[in-house]
mmCIF file of C-alpha atoms in Angstrom:
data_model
loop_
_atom_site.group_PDB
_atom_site.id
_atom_site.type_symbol
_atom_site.label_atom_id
_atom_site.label_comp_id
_atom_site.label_asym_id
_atom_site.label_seq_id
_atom_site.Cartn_x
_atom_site.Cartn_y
_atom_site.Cartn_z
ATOM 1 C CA UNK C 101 76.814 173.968 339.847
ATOM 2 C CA UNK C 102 74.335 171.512 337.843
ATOM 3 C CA UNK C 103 76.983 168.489 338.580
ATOM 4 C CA UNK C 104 76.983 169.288 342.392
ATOM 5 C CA UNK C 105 73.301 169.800 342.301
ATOM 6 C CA UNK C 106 72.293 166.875 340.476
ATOM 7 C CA UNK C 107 75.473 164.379 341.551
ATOM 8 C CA UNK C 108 73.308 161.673 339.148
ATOM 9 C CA UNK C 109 74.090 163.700 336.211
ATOM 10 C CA UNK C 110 77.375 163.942 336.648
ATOM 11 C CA UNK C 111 78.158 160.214 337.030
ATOM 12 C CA UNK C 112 75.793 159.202 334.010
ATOM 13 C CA UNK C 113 77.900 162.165 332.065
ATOM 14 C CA UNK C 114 81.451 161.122 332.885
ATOM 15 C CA UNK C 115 80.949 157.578 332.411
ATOM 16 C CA UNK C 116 79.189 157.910 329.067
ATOM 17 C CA UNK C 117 82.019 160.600 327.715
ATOM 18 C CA UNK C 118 84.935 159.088 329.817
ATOM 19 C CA UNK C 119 87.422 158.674 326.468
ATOM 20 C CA UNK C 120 86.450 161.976 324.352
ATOM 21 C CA UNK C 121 86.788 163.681 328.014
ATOM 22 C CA UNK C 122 90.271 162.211 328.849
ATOM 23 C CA UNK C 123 91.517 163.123 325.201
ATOM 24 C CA UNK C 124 90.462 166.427 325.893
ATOM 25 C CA UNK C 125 92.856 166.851 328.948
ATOM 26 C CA UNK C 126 95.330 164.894 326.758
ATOM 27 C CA UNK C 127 95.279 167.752 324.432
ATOM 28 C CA UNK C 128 95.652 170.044 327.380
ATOM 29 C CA UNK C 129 98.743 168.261 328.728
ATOM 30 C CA UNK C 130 100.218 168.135 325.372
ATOM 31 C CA UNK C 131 100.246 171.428 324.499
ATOM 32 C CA UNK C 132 101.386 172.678 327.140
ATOM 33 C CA UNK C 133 104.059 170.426 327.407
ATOM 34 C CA UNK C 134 104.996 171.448 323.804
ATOM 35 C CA UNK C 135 104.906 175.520 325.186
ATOM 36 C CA UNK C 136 107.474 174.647 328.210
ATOM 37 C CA UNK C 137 109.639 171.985 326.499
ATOM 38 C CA UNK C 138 110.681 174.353 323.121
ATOM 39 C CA UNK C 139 112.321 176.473 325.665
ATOM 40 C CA UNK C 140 114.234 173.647 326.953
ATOM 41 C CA UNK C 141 115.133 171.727 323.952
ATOM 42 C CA UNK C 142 118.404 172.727 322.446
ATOM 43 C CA UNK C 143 117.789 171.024 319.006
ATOM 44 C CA UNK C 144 115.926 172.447 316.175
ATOM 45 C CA UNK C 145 114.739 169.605 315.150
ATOM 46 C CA UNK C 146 112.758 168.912 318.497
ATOM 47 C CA UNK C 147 111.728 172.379 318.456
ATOM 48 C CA UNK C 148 110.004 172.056 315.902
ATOM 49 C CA UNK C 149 108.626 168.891 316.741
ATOM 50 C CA UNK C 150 106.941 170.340 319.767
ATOM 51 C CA UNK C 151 105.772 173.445 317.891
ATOM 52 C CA UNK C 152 103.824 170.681 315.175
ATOM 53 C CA UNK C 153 102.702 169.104 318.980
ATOM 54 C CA UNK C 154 101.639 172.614 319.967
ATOM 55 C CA UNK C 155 99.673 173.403 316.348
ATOM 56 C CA UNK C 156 98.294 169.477 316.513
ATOM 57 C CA UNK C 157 97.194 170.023 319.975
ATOM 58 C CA UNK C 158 95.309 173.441 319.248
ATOM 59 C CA UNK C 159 93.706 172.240 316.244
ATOM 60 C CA UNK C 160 92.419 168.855 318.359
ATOM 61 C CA UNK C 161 90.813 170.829 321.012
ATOM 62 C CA UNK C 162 87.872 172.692 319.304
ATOM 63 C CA UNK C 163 87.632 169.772 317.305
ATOM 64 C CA UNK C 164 86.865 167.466 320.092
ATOM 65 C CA UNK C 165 84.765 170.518 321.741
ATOM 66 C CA UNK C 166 83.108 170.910 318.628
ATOM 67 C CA UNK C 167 82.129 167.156 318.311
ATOM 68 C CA UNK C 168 81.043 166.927 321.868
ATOM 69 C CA UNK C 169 78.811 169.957 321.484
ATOM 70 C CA UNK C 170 77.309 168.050 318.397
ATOM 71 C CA UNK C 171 76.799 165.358 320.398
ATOM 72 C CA UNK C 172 75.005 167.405 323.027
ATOM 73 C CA UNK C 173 72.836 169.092 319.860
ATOM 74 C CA UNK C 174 72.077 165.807 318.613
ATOM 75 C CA UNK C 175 71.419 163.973 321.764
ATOM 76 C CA UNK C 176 72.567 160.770 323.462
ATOM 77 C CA UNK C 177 70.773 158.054 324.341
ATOM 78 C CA UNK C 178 69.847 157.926 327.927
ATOM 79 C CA UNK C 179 68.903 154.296 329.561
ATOM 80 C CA UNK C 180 67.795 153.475 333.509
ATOM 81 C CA UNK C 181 70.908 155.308 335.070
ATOM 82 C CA UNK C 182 73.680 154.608 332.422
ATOM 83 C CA UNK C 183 75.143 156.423 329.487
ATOM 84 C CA UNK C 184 77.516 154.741 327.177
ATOM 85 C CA UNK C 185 77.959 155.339 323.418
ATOM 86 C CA UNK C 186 81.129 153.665 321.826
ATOM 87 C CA UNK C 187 83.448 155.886 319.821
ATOM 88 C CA UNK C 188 82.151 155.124 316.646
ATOM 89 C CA UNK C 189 79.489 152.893 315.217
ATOM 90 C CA UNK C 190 77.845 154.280 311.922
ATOM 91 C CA UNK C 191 78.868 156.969 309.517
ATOM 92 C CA UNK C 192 75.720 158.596 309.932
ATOM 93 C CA UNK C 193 73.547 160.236 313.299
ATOM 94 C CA UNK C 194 70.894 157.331 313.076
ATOM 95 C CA UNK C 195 70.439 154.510 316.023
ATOM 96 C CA UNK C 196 72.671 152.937 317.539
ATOM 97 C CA UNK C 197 74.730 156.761 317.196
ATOM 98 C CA UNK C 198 78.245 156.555 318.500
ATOM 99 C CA UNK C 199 80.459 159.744 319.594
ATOM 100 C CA UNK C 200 81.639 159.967 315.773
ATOM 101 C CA UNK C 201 79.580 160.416 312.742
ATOM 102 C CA UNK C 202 78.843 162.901 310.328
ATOM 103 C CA UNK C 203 76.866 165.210 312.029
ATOM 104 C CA UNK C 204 79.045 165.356 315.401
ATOM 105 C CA UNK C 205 82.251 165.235 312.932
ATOM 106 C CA UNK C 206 80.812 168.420 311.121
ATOM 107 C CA UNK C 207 80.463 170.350 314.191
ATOM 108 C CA UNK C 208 83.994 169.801 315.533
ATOM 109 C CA UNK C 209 85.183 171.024 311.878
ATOM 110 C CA UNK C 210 83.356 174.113 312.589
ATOM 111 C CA UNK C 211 84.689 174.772 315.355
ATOM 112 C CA UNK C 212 87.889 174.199 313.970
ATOM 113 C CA UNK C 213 86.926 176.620 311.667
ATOM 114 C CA UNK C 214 85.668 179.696 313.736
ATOM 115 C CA UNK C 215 89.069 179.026 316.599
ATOM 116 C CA UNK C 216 91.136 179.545 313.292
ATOM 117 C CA UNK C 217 89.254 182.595 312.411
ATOM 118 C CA UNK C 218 89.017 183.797 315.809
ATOM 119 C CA UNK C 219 93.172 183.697 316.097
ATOM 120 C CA UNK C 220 93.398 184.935 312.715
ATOM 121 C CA UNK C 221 91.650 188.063 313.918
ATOM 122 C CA UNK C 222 93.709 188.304 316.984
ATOM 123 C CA UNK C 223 97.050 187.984 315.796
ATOM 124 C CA UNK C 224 95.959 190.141 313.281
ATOM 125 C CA UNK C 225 95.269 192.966 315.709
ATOM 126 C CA UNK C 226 98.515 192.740 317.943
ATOM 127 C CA UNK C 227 101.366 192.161 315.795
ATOM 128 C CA UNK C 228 102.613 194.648 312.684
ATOM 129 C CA UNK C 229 104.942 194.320 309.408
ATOM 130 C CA UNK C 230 104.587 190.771 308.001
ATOM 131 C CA UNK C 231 103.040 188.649 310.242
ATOM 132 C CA UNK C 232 100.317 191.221 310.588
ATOM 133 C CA UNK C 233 99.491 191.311 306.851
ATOM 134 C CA UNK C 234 99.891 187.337 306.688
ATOM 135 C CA UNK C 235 96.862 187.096 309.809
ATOM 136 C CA UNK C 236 94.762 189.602 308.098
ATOM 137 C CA UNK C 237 94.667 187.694 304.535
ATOM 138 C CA UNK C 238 94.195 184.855 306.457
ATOM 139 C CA UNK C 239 91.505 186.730 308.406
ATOM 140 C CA UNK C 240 90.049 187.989 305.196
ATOM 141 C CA UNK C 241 89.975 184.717 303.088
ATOM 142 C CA UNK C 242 88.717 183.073 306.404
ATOM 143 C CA UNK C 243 84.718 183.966 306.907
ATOM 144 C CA UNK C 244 84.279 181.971 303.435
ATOM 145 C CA UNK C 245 85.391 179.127 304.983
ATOM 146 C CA UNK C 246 83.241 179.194 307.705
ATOM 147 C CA UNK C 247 79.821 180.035 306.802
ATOM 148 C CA UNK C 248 80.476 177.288 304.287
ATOM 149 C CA UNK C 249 80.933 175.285 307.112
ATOM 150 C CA UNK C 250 78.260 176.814 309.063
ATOM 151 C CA UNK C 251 75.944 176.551 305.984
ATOM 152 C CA UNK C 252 76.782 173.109 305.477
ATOM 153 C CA UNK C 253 76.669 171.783 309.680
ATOM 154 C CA UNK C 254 72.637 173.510 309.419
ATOM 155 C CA UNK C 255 72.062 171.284 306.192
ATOM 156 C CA UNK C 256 73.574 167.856 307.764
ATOM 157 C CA UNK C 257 71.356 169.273 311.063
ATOM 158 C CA UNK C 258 68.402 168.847 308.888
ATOM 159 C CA UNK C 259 69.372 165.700 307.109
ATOM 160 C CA UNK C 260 70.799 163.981 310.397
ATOM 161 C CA UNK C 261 68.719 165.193 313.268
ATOM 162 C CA UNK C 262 65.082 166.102 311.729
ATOM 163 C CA UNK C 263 63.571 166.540 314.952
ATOM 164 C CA UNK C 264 65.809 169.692 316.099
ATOM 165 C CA UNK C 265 63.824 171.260 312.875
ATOM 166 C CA UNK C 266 60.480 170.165 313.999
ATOM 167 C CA UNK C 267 61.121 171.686 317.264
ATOM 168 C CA UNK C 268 62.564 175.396 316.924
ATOM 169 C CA UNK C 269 60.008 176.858 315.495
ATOM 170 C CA UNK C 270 57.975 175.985 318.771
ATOM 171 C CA UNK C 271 60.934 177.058 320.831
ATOM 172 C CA UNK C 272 61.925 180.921 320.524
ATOM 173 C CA UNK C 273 65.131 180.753 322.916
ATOM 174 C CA UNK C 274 66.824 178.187 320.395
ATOM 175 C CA UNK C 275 65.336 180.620 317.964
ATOM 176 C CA UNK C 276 66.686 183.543 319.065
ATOM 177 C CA UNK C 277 70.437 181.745 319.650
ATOM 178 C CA UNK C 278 70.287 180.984 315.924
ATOM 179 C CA UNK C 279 69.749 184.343 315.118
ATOM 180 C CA UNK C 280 72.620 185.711 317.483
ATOM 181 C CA UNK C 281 75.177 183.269 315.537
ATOM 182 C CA UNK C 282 73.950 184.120 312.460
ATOM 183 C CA UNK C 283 74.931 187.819 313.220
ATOM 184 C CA UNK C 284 77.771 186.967 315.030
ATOM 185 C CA UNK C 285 78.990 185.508 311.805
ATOM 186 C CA UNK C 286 77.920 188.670 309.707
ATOM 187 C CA UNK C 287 79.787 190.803 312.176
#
């Protein structure tokens, strides 16, 4: 709705994010080419290629969804009608940025983090006997891992972007979603 509304935005988006937004439907394509093709393949050795596809695939789309949601928390610089950032510049989140550095890095390994939590928990929940009690240690030793990670992508928010700091104090909604993830995490 906010790309059909404002057709600007969505030409100064997609040509600023054109590469992390075709790997993204890369990652798509190849997992689920990796679900339909292990029913065709007849060899165990390409079945379990496609299932390390399938696993590579999962893993690389919160981490690409992570890092572009960094990017969005972080912010891009905006000139008269065009957007472009190259892939990577500096290690770090000050100017010129590019997609990857530290702080956008951090964010995709976060959401790496919570997705593997998340399907911990599920496969937890609807399978039994061993693979049941294998998801729930998982599921168990999990949490750690993540509000170390969480912990850790608030300190590098600090460190890296010093103005989202400066300004949430003044803005409650922001606030109020830190609060919700920081109880969604306790939960």
């Amino acid at each position: 709705c906010l790309f059909v509304a404002f057709p600007e935005v969505l030409g100064i988006a997609l040509s600023g994010f054109y590469l992390p937004l075709f790997m993204i439907i890369w990652l798509f394509i190849a997992r689920a080419m990796s679900i339909e093709l292990r029913h065709h393949a007849g060899d165990t050795l390409l079945v379990e290629i496609l299932d390390v596809g399938f696993v590579a695939s999962s893993l690389g789309l919160p981490l690409l969804l992570g890092v572009a949601l960094g990017n969005v928390v972080r912010g891009v610089p905006l000139q008269e009608r065009e957007f472009a950032i190259p892939l990577f510049l500096t290690p770090d989140a000050v100017a010129p940025v590019g997609v990857l550095d530290v702080f956008t890095v951090g964010a995709g390994l976060l959401a790496v983090a919570w997705s593997l939590l998340h399907g911990a928990c599920f496969v937890a929940l609807r399978t039994t006997h061993d693979v049941a009690e294998r998801a729930r240690d998982w599921a168990m030793r999990l949490p750690a891992l993540v509000l170390g990670a969480w912990v850790l992508g608030l300190g590098l928010l600090r460190t890296q972007v010093p103005a989202v700091w400066s300004t949430l104090w003044s803005r409650p909604a922001a606030l109020l979603c830190l609060v919700l993830a920081a109880l969604c995490l306790g939960a």
